[in-house]
């Protein structure tokens, strides 16, 4: 089974259980590093050509505007193909109750027929939101397995939770 970890993650100023602080590595990326310690997989980071602001409050305003406009932000790069992968672990933060629009840009670029997607959403208490149904809507042909919600401020301590999810999903 060939696995690809695709993730959107944001460093800079982040929200952690009621307070703001700057981080070098975003919570979603930290969780993906834990996954990489547990399984053999290739990794692709979704990066916007014009990233959101470093300041959290400005970033969420920009993300809200993109969501309202159903925008598809341009990405820095895209994999040439995902054909060699059976399973995609798709990780992202919860932005306004769903995926960041940059993730929709990625998903709409490929045919996921015959592929399985495992969604993983970092958040500070808002859970998966509508992200699972939205991933299904944007990922043409994909089969979705049960997603995993990780509290972002617990990302560094998420390895056991992630391992259990991967086992239950048949990846480990």
PDB file of C-alpha atoms in Angstrom:
ATOM      1  CA  UNK A   1       0.000   0.000   0.000  1.00  0.00           C
ATOM      2  CA  UNK A   2       1.465   3.338  -1.067  1.00  0.00           C
ATOM      3  CA  UNK A   3       0.564   6.240   1.229  1.00  0.00           C
ATOM      4  CA  UNK A   4       0.827   9.986   0.645  1.00  0.00           C
ATOM      5  CA  UNK A   5       0.504  12.452   3.512  1.00  0.00           C
ATOM      6  CA  UNK A   6      -0.858  15.740   2.173  1.00  0.00           C
ATOM      7  CA  UNK A   7      -1.128  18.597   4.619  1.00  0.00           C
ATOM      8  CA  UNK A   8      -1.833  22.291   4.980  1.00  0.00           C
ATOM      9  CA  UNK A   9      -0.322  23.798   8.103  1.00  0.00           C
ATOM     10  CA  UNK A  10       0.271  27.296   9.356  1.00  0.00           C
ATOM     11  CA  UNK A  11       3.094  28.498  11.593  1.00  0.00           C
ATOM     12  CA  UNK A  12       3.358  32.138  12.762  1.00  0.00           C
ATOM     13  CA  UNK A  13       0.795  33.411  15.293  1.00  0.00           C
ATOM     14  CA  UNK A  14      -1.606  30.644  16.323  1.00  0.00           C
ATOM     15  CA  UNK A  15      -4.455  30.251  18.780  1.00  0.00           C
ATOM     16  CA  UNK A  16      -3.876  27.877  21.698  1.00  0.00           C
ATOM     17  CA  UNK A  17      -6.778  27.410  24.096  1.00  0.00           C
ATOM     18  CA  UNK A  18      -7.547  31.090  24.537  1.00  0.00           C
ATOM     19  CA  UNK A  19      -4.150  32.668  23.964  1.00  0.00           C
ATOM     20  CA  UNK A  20      -2.063  33.594  20.945  1.00  0.00           C
ATOM     21  CA  UNK A  21       1.553  32.594  20.448  1.00  0.00           C
ATOM     22  CA  UNK A  22       4.046  32.396  17.604  1.00  0.00           C
ATOM     23  CA  UNK A  23       5.211  28.972  16.479  1.00  0.00           C
ATOM     24  CA  UNK A  24       7.905  27.885  14.025  1.00  0.00           C
ATOM     25  CA  UNK A  25       6.004  24.764  12.924  1.00  0.00           C
ATOM     26  CA  UNK A  26       2.223  24.572  12.660  1.00  0.00           C
ATOM     27  CA  UNK A  27       0.182  22.061  14.665  1.00  0.00           C
ATOM     28  CA  UNK A  28      -0.963  20.110  11.612  1.00  0.00           C
ATOM     29  CA  UNK A  29       2.630  19.684  10.441  1.00  0.00           C
ATOM     30  CA  UNK A  30       3.620  18.462  13.916  1.00  0.00           C
ATOM     31  CA  UNK A  31       0.908  15.774  13.770  1.00  0.00           C
ATOM     32  CA  UNK A  32       2.076  14.771  10.270  1.00  0.00           C
ATOM     33  CA  UNK A  33       5.615  14.365  11.631  1.00  0.00           C
ATOM     34  CA  UNK A  34       4.162  11.925  14.196  1.00  0.00           C
ATOM     35  CA  UNK A  35       2.481   9.979  11.374  1.00  0.00           C
ATOM     36  CA  UNK A  36       5.799   9.829   9.492  1.00  0.00           C
ATOM     37  CA  UNK A  37       7.417   8.276  12.572  1.00  0.00           C
ATOM     38  CA  UNK A  38       4.793   5.506  12.525  1.00  0.00           C
ATOM     39  CA  UNK A  39       4.409   4.596   8.838  1.00  0.00           C
ATOM     40  CA  UNK A  40       6.301   4.758   5.573  1.00  0.00           C
ATOM     41  CA  UNK A  41       4.762   7.479   3.424  1.00  0.00           C
ATOM     42  CA  UNK A  42       5.649  10.273   1.045  1.00  0.00           C
ATOM     43  CA  UNK A  43       4.729  13.787   2.133  1.00  0.00           C
ATOM     44  CA  UNK A  44       3.433  16.856   0.317  1.00  0.00           C
ATOM     45  CA  UNK A  45       2.864  20.232   1.974  1.00  0.00           C
ATOM     46  CA  UNK A  46       0.152  22.445   0.467  1.00  0.00           C
ATOM     47  CA  UNK A  47       1.550  25.978   0.348  1.00  0.00           C
ATOM     48  CA  UNK A  48      -0.248  29.043  -0.964  1.00  0.00           C
ATOM     49  CA  UNK A  49       1.540  31.338  -3.426  1.00  0.00           C
ATOM     50  CA  UNK A  50       0.141  34.273  -1.442  1.00  0.00           C
ATOM     51  CA  UNK A  51       0.033  32.966   2.129  1.00  0.00           C
ATOM     52  CA  UNK A  52      -2.285  34.335   4.749  1.00  0.00           C
ATOM     53  CA  UNK A  53      -0.974  36.990   7.146  1.00  0.00           C
ATOM     54  CA  UNK A  54       1.331  36.034  10.014  1.00  0.00           C
ATOM     55  CA  UNK A  55      -1.071  37.654  12.514  1.00  0.00           C
ATOM     56  CA  UNK A  56      -3.798  35.236  13.580  1.00  0.00           C
ATOM     57  CA  UNK A  57      -6.764  37.630  13.506  1.00  0.00           C
ATOM     58  CA  UNK A  58      -5.867  38.887  10.033  1.00  0.00           C
ATOM     59  CA  UNK A  59      -5.320  35.318   8.833  1.00  0.00           C
ATOM     60  CA  UNK A  60      -8.761  34.175   9.947  1.00  0.00           C
ATOM     61  CA  UNK A  61     -10.354  37.191   8.245  1.00  0.00           C
ATOM     62  CA  UNK A  62      -8.543  36.299   5.012  1.00  0.00           C
ATOM     63  CA  UNK A  63      -9.560  32.644   5.334  1.00  0.00           C
ATOM     64  CA  UNK A  64     -13.194  33.659   5.967  1.00  0.00           C
ATOM     65  CA  UNK A  65     -13.175  35.856   2.853  1.00  0.00           C
ATOM     66  CA  UNK A  66     -11.785  32.966   0.758  1.00  0.00           C
ATOM     67  CA  UNK A  67     -14.470  30.627   2.128  1.00  0.00           C
ATOM     68  CA  UNK A  68     -17.296  33.094   1.439  1.00  0.00           C
ATOM     69  CA  UNK A  69     -16.008  33.634  -2.101  1.00  0.00           C
ATOM     70  CA  UNK A  70     -15.419  29.879  -2.626  1.00  0.00           C
ATOM     71  CA  UNK A  71     -11.884  30.898  -3.670  1.00  0.00           C
ATOM     72  CA  UNK A  72      -9.224  28.510  -4.936  1.00  0.00           C
ATOM     73  CA  UNK A  73      -5.911  30.039  -3.831  1.00  0.00           C
ATOM     74  CA  UNK A  74      -3.006  29.358  -6.169  1.00  0.00           C
ATOM     75  CA  UNK A  75      -0.473  26.906  -4.760  1.00  0.00           C
ATOM     76  CA  UNK A  76       3.339  27.079  -4.866  1.00  0.00           C
ATOM     77  CA  UNK A  77       3.527  23.594  -6.392  1.00  0.00           C
ATOM     78  CA  UNK A  78       1.528  20.433  -6.991  1.00  0.00           C
ATOM     79  CA  UNK A  79       2.592  16.796  -7.321  1.00  0.00           C
ATOM     80  CA  UNK A  80       2.863  15.751 -10.987  1.00  0.00           C
ATOM     81  CA  UNK A  81       0.653  12.779 -10.188  1.00  0.00           C
ATOM     82  CA  UNK A  82      -0.943  10.937  -7.283  1.00  0.00           C
ATOM     83  CA  UNK A  83      -1.578   7.801  -9.351  1.00  0.00           C
ATOM     84  CA  UNK A  84       0.971   5.683  -7.450  1.00  0.00           C
ATOM     85  CA  UNK A  85      -0.840   6.168  -4.106  1.00  0.00           C
ATOM     86  CA  UNK A  86      -3.700   4.028  -2.793  1.00  0.00           C
ATOM     87  CA  UNK A  87      -4.216   6.046   0.366  1.00  0.00           C
ATOM     88  CA  UNK A  88      -3.984   9.765   1.079  1.00  0.00           C
ATOM     89  CA  UNK A  89      -3.831  11.039   4.637  1.00  0.00           C
ATOM     90  CA  UNK A  90      -5.190  14.569   4.283  1.00  0.00           C
ATOM     91  CA  UNK A  91      -4.379  16.846   7.215  1.00  0.00           C
ATOM     92  CA  UNK A  92      -5.534  20.433   7.714  1.00  0.00           C
ATOM     93  CA  UNK A  93      -6.619  22.920  10.378  1.00  0.00           C
ATOM     94  CA  UNK A  94     -10.315  23.672  10.864  1.00  0.00           C
ATOM     95  CA  UNK A  95     -10.914  27.044   9.187  1.00  0.00           C
ATOM     96  CA  UNK A  96     -14.436  28.323   9.763  1.00  0.00           C
ATOM     97  CA  UNK A  97     -15.848  24.841  10.246  1.00  0.00           C
ATOM     98  CA  UNK A  98     -14.241  23.211   7.219  1.00  0.00           C
ATOM     99  CA  UNK A  99     -11.040  22.794   5.194  1.00  0.00           C
ATOM    100  CA  UNK A 100      -8.896  25.757   4.152  1.00  0.00           C
ATOM    101  CA  UNK A 101      -9.699  26.696   0.554  1.00  0.00           C
ATOM    102  CA  UNK A 102      -6.107  25.865  -0.467  1.00  0.00           C
ATOM    103  CA  UNK A 103      -6.965  22.242   0.337  1.00  0.00           C
ATOM    104  CA  UNK A 104      -9.916  22.464  -2.073  1.00  0.00           C
ATOM    105  CA  UNK A 105      -7.479  23.737  -4.734  1.00  0.00           C
ATOM    106  CA  UNK A 106      -5.402  20.594  -4.207  1.00  0.00           C
ATOM    107  CA  UNK A 107      -8.343  18.168  -4.121  1.00  0.00           C
ATOM    108  CA  UNK A 108     -10.009  19.460  -7.274  1.00  0.00           C
ATOM    109  CA  UNK A 109      -6.790  19.020  -9.274  1.00  0.00           C
ATOM    110  CA  UNK A 110      -6.856  15.200  -9.165  1.00  0.00           C
ATOM    111  CA  UNK A 111      -9.063  12.200  -9.836  1.00  0.00           C
ATOM    112  CA  UNK A 112      -9.317  10.188  -6.624  1.00  0.00           C
ATOM    113  CA  UNK A 113     -11.196   7.237  -8.115  1.00  0.00           C
ATOM    114  CA  UNK A 114     -10.061   4.057  -6.352  1.00  0.00           C
ATOM    115  CA  UNK A 115      -8.215   6.003  -3.652  1.00  0.00           C
ATOM    116  CA  UNK A 116      -8.950   6.199   0.053  1.00  0.00           C
ATOM    117  CA  UNK A 117      -8.665   9.475   1.963  1.00  0.00           C
ATOM    118  CA  UNK A 118      -8.199   9.638   5.719  1.00  0.00           C
ATOM    119  CA  UNK A 119      -8.998  13.185   6.883  1.00  0.00           C
ATOM    120  CA  UNK A 120      -7.221  14.613   9.923  1.00  0.00           C
ATOM    121  CA  UNK A 121      -8.276  17.989  11.310  1.00  0.00           C
ATOM    122  CA  UNK A 122      -6.451  20.050  13.927  1.00  0.00           C
ATOM    123  CA  UNK A 123      -8.515  22.527  15.905  1.00  0.00           C
ATOM    124  CA  UNK A 124      -8.934  24.036  19.345  1.00  0.00           C
ATOM    125  CA  UNK A 125     -12.278  22.443  20.112  1.00  0.00           C
ATOM    126  CA  UNK A 126     -14.332  22.881  16.940  1.00  0.00           C
ATOM    127  CA  UNK A 127     -13.736  19.304  15.794  1.00  0.00           C
ATOM    128  CA  UNK A 128     -14.069  18.161  12.184  1.00  0.00           C
ATOM    129  CA  UNK A 129     -16.882  20.599  11.348  1.00  0.00           C
ATOM    130  CA  UNK A 130     -18.216  19.855   7.851  1.00  0.00           C
ATOM    131  CA  UNK A 131     -14.719  19.057   6.585  1.00  0.00           C
ATOM    132  CA  UNK A 132     -15.334  15.346   5.975  1.00  0.00           C
ATOM    133  CA  UNK A 133     -18.365  15.930   3.738  1.00  0.00           C
ATOM    134  CA  UNK A 134     -16.544  18.828   2.044  1.00  0.00           C
ATOM    135  CA  UNK A 135     -13.493  16.646   1.317  1.00  0.00           C
ATOM    136  CA  UNK A 136     -15.830  14.070  -0.233  1.00  0.00           C
ATOM    137  CA  UNK A 137     -17.413  16.824  -2.351  1.00  0.00           C
ATOM    138  CA  UNK A 138     -14.059  18.133  -3.673  1.00  0.00           C
ATOM    139  CA  UNK A 139     -12.166  14.823  -3.993  1.00  0.00           C
ATOM    140  CA  UNK A 140     -13.788  13.333  -7.078  1.00  0.00           C
ATOM    141  CA  UNK A 141     -14.162   9.551  -6.769  1.00  0.00           C
ATOM    142  CA  UNK A 142     -12.537   9.195  -3.343  1.00  0.00           C
ATOM    143  CA  UNK A 143     -13.581   6.783  -0.656  1.00  0.00           C
ATOM    144  CA  UNK A 144     -13.361   8.404   2.794  1.00  0.00           C
ATOM    145  CA  UNK A 145     -12.550   6.675   6.058  1.00  0.00           C
ATOM    146  CA  UNK A 146     -13.410   8.060   9.491  1.00  0.00           C
ATOM    147  CA  UNK A 147     -11.481  11.225  10.200  1.00  0.00           C
ATOM    148  CA  UNK A 148      -9.499  12.182  13.266  1.00  0.00           C
ATOM    149  CA  UNK A 149      -9.854  15.438  15.184  1.00  0.00           C
ATOM    150  CA  UNK A 150      -6.747  16.519  17.112  1.00  0.00           C
ATOM    151  CA  UNK A 151      -6.648  19.473  19.476  1.00  0.00           C
ATOM    152  CA  UNK A 152      -3.857  21.636  18.041  1.00  0.00           C
ATOM    153  CA  UNK A 153      -2.358  22.528  21.398  1.00  0.00           C
ATOM    154  CA  UNK A 154      -2.018  18.747  22.001  1.00  0.00           C
ATOM    155  CA  UNK A 155      -0.290  18.078  18.638  1.00  0.00           C
ATOM    156  CA  UNK A 156       3.098  17.361  20.216  1.00  0.00           C
ATOM    157  CA  UNK A 157       1.494  14.675  22.406  1.00  0.00           C
ATOM    158  CA  UNK A 158      -0.722  13.118  19.720  1.00  0.00           C
ATOM    159  CA  UNK A 159       1.384  10.091  18.711  1.00  0.00           C
ATOM    160  CA  UNK A 160      -0.619   7.458  20.642  1.00  0.00           C
ATOM    161  CA  UNK A 161      -3.945   8.850  19.370  1.00  0.00           C
ATOM    162  CA  UNK A 162      -2.646   8.949  15.797  1.00  0.00           C
ATOM    163  CA  UNK A 163      -1.271   5.412  16.082  1.00  0.00           C
ATOM    164  CA  UNK A 164      -4.650   4.076  17.275  1.00  0.00           C
ATOM    165  CA  UNK A 165      -6.417   5.874  14.374  1.00  0.00           C
ATOM    166  CA  UNK A 166      -3.964   4.490  11.809  1.00  0.00           C
ATOM    167  CA  UNK A 167      -4.433   0.959  13.189  1.00  0.00           C
ATOM    168  CA  UNK A 168      -8.227   1.283  13.193  1.00  0.00           C
ATOM    169  CA  UNK A 169      -8.059   2.570   9.604  1.00  0.00           C
ATOM    170  CA  UNK A 170      -5.997  -0.423   8.468  1.00  0.00           C
ATOM    171  CA  UNK A 171      -2.895   1.646   7.661  1.00  0.00           C
ATOM    172  CA  UNK A 172      -0.765   0.010  10.380  1.00  0.00           C
TER     173      UNK A 172
END
